[in-house]
Coordinates of N, CA and C in Angstrom, one line a residue:
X1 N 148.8 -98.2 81.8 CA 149.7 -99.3 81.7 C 149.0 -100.6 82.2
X2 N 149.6 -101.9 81.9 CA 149.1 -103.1 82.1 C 149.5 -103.3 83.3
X3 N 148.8 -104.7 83.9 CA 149.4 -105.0 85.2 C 150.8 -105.6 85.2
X4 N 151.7 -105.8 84.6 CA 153.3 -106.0 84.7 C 153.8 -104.3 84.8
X5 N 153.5 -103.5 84.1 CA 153.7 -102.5 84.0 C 154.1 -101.9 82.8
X6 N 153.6 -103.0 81.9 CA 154.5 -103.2 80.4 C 153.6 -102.1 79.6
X7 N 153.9 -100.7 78.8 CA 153.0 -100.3 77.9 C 152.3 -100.8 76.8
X8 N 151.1 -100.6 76.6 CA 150.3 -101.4 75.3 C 151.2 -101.0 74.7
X9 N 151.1 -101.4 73.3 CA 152.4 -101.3 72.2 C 151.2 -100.9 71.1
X10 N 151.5 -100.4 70.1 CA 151.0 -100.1 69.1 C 150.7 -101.6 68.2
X11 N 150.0 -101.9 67.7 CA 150.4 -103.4 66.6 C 150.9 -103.3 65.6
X12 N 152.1 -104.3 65.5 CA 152.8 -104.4 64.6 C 152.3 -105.2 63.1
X13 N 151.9 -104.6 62.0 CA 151.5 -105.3 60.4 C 152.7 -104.8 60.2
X14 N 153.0 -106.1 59.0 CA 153.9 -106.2 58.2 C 153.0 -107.2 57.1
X15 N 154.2 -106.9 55.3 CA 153.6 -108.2 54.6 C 154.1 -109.5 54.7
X16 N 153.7 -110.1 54.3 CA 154.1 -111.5 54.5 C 156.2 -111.7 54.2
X17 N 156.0 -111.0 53.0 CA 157.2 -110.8 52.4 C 158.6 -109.7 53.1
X18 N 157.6 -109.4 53.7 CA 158.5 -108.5 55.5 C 158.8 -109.6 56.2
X19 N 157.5 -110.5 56.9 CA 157.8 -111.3 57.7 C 158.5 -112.1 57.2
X20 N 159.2 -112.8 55.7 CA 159.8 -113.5 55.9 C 161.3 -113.4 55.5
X21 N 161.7 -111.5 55.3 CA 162.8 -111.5 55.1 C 163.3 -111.2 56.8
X22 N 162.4 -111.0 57.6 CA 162.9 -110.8 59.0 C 163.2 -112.0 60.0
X23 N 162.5 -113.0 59.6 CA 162.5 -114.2 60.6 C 163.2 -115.7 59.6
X24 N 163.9 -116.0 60.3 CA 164.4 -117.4 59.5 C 163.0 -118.7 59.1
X25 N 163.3 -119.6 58.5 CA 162.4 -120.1 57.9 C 161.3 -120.8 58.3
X26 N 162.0 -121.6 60.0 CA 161.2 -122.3 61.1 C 160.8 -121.1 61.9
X27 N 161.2 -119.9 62.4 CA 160.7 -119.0 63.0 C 159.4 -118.4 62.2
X28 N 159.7 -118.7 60.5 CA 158.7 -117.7 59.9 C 157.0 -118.9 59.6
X29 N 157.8 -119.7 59.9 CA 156.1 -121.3 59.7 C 155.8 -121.0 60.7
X30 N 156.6 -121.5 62.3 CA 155.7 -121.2 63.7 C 155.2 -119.6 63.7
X31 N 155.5 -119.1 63.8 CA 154.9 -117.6 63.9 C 153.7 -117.2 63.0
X32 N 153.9 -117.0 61.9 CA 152.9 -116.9 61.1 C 151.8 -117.6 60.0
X33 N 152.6 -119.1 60.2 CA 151.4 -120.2 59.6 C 151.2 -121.0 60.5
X34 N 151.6 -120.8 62.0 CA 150.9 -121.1 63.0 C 151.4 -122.9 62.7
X35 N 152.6 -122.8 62.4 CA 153.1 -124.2 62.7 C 153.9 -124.5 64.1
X36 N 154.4 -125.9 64.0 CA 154.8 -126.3 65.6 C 156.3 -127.2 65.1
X37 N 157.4 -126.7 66.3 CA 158.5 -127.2 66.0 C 158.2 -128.7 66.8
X38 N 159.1 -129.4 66.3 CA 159.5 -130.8 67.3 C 159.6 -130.3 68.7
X39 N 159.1 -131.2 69.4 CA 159.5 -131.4 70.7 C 161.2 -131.7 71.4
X40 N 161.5 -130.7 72.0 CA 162.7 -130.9 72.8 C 164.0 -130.5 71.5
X41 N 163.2 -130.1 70.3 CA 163.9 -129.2 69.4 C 164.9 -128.1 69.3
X42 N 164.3 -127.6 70.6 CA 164.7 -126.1 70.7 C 165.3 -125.8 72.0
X43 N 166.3 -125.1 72.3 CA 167.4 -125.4 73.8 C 166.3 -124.8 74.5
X44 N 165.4 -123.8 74.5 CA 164.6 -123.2 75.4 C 163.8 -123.5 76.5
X45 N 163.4 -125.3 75.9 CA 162.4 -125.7 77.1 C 163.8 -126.0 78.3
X46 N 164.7 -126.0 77.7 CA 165.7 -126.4 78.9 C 166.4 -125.2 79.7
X47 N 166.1 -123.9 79.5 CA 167.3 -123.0 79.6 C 166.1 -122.4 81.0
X48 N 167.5 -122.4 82.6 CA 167.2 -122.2 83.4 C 167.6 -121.4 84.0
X49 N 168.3 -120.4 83.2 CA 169.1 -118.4 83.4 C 167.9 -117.9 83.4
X50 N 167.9 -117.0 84.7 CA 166.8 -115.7 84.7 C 166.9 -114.8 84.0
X51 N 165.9 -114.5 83.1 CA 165.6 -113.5 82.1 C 164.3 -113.2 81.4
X52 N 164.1 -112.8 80.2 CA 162.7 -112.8 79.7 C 162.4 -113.2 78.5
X53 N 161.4 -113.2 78.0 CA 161.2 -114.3 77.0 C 160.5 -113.5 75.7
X54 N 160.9 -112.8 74.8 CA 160.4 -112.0 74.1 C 159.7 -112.0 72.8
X55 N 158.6 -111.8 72.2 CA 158.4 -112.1 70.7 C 159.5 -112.3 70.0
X56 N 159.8 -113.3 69.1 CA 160.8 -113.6 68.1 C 160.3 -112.0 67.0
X57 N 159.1 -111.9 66.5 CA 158.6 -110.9 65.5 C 158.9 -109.5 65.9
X58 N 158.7 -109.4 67.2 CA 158.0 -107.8 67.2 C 158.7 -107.9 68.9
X59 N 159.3 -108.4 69.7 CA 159.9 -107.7 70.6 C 159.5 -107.3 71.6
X60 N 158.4 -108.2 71.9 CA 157.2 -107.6 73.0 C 157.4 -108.7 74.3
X61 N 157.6 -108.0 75.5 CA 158.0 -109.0 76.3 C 156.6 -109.9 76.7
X62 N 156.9 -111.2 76.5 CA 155.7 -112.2 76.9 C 156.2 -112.8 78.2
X63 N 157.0 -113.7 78.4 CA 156.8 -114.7 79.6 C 158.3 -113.8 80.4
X64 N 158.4 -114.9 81.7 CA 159.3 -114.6 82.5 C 159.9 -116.0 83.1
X65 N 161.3 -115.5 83.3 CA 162.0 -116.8 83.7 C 161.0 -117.8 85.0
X66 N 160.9 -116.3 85.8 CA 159.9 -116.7 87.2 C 158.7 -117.4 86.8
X67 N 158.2 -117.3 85.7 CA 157.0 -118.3 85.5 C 156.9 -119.6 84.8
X68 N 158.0 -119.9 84.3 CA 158.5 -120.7 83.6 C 158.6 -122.4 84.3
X69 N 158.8 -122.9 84.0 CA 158.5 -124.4 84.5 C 159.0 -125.6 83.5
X70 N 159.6 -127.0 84.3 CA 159.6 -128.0 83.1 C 158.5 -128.7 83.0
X71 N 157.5 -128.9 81.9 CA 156.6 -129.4 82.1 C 156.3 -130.9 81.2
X72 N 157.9 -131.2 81.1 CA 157.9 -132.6 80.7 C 157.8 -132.7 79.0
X73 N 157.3 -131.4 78.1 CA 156.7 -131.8 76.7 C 157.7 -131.4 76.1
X74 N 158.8 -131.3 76.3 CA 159.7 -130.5 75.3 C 160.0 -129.0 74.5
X75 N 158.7 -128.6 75.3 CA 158.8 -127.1 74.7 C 158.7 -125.9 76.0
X76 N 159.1 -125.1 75.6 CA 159.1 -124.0 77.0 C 157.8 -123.8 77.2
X77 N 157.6 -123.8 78.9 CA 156.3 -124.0 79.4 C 156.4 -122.7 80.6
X78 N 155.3 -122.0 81.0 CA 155.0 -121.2 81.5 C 153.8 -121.3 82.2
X79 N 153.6 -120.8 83.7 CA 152.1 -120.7 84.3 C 151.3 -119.5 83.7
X80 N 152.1 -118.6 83.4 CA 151.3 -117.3 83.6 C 152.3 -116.3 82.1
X81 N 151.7 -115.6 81.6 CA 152.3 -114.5 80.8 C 153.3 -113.2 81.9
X82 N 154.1 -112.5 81.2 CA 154.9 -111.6 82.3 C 153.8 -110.4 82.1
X83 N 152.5 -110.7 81.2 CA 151.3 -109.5 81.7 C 150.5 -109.8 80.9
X84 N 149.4 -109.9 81.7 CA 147.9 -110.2 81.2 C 147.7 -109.5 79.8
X85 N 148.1 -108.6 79.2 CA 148.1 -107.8 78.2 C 149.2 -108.3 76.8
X86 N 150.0 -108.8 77.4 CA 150.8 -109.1 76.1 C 150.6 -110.7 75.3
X87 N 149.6 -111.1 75.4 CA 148.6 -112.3 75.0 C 147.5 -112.2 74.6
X88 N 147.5 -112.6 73.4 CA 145.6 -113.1 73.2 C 145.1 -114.2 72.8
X89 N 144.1 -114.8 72.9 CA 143.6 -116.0 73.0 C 142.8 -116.4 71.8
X90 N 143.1 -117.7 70.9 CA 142.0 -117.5 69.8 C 141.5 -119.2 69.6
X91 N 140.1 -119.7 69.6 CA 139.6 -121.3 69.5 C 140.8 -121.7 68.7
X92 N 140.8 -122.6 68.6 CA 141.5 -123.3 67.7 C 141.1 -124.6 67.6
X93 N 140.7 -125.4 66.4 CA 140.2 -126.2 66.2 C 140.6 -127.4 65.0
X94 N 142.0 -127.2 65.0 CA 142.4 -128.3 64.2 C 142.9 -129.5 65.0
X95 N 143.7 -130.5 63.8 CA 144.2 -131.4 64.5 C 142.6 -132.3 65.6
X96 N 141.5 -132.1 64.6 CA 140.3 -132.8 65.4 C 140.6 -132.8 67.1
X97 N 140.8 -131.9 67.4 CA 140.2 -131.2 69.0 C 140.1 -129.8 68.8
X98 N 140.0 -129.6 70.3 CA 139.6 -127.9 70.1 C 140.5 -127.5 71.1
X99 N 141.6 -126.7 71.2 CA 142.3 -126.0 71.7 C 142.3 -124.5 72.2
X100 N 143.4 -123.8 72.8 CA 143.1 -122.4 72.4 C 145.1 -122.0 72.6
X101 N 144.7 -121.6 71.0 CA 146.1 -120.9 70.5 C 146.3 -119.4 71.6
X102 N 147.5 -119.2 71.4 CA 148.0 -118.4 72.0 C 148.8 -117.5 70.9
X103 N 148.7 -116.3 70.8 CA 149.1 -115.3 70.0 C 149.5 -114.1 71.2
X104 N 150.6 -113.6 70.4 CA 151.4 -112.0 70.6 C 150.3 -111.0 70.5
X105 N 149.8 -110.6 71.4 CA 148.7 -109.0 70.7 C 149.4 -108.6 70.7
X106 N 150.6 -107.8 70.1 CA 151.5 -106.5 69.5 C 151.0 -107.2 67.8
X107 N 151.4 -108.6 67.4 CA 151.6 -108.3 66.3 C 150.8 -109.9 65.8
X108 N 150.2 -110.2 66.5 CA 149.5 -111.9 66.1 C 150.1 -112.6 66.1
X109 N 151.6 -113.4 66.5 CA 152.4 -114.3 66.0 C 151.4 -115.5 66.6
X110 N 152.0 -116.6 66.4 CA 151.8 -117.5 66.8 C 152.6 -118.1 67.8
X111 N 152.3 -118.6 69.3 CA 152.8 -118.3 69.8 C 153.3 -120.2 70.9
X112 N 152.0 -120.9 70.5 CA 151.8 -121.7 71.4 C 150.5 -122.4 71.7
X113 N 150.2 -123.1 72.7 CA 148.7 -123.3 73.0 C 148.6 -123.0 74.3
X114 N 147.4 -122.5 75.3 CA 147.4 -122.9 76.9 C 146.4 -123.9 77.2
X115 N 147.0 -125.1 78.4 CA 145.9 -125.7 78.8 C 145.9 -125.9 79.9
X116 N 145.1 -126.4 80.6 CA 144.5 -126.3 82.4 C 145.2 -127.8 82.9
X117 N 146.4 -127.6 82.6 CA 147.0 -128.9 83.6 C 148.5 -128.6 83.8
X118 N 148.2 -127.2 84.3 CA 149.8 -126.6 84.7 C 149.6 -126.3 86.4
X119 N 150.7 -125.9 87.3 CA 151.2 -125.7 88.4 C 150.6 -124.7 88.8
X120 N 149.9 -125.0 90.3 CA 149.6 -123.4 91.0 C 150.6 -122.3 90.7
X121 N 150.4 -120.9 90.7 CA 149.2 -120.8 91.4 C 148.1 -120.5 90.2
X122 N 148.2 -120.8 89.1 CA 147.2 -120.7 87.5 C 146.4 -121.9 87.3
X123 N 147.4 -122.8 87.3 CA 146.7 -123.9 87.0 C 146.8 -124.1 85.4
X124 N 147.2 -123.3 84.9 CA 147.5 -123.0 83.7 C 149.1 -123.0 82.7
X125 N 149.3 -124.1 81.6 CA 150.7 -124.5 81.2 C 150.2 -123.8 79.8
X126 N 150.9 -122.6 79.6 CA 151.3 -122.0 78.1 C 152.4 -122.8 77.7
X127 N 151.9 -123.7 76.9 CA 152.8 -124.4 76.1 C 153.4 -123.6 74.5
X128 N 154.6 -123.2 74.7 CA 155.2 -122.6 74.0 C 156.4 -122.9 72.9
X129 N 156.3 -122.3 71.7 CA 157.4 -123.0 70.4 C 158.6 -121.6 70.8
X130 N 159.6 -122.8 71.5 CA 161.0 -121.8 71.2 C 161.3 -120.5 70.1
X131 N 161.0 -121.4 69.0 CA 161.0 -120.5 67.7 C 160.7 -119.3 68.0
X132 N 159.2 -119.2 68.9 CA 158.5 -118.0 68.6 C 159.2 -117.1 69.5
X133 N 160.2 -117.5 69.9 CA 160.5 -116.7 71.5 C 161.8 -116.3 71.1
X134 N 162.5 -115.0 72.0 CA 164.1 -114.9 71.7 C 164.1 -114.6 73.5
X135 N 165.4 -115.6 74.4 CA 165.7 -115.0 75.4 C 166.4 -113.8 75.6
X136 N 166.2 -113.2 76.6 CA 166.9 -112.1 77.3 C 167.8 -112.6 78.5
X137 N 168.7 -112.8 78.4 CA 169.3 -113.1 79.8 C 169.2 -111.8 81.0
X138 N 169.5 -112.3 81.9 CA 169.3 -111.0 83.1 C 170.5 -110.9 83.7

């Protein structure tokens, strides 16, 4: 097991034509063409109910209310993943800078970006697209 306690998950493939009879049409660009909603778009950067934050695709728990934060950009913001395991990290180099995307490892979605100007104790703000997320209330 990971350190949340969350089991690896098997990875989820699907075809494109899977992904887009499962996900609505803004859910299916952020997620899988690695597009980005508007800012302050989405009720999520504002929703302050304890619960969990789950892949929109594949159901994989990623963030947690507890780490969650407003971080002013309009999109749900996070210090930390709810487990080192249900994230992976890939350059990203468009938009002339260099970033680092944030993907689902159960199933690759697209997920967000992280950068080093978030709140102890990380230091680190996963800037995240509502879209890609479905809450869980608690």
């Amino acid at each position: 097991m990971a350190d949340g306690g969350q089991e690896k998950k098997p990875k989820v493939v699907k075809t494109d034509a899977e992904w887009k009879q499962q996900l609505n049409p803004l859910q299916y660009n952020v997620t899988r063409k690695a597009g980005t909603e508007r800012a302050f778009s989405d009720n999520g950067h504002n929703n302050k109910d304890p619960g969990q934050y789950r892949c929109v695709c594949c159901d994989t728990l990623l963030f947690s209310s507890e780490t969650k934060y407003d971080s002013g950009t309009g999109w749900p913001s996070f210090f930390a993943p709810a487990d080192k395991d249900a994230v992976d990290f890939r350059d990203d180099r468009g938009l002339f800078s260099r970033r680092t995307e944030v993907v689902c490892a159960t199933c690759e979605a697209h997920l967000g970006h992280v950068f080093e100007d978030g709140p102890k104790p990380t230091g680190l703000r996963f800037c995240m697209n509502g879209a890609a997320l479905k809450f869980e209330k608690q």
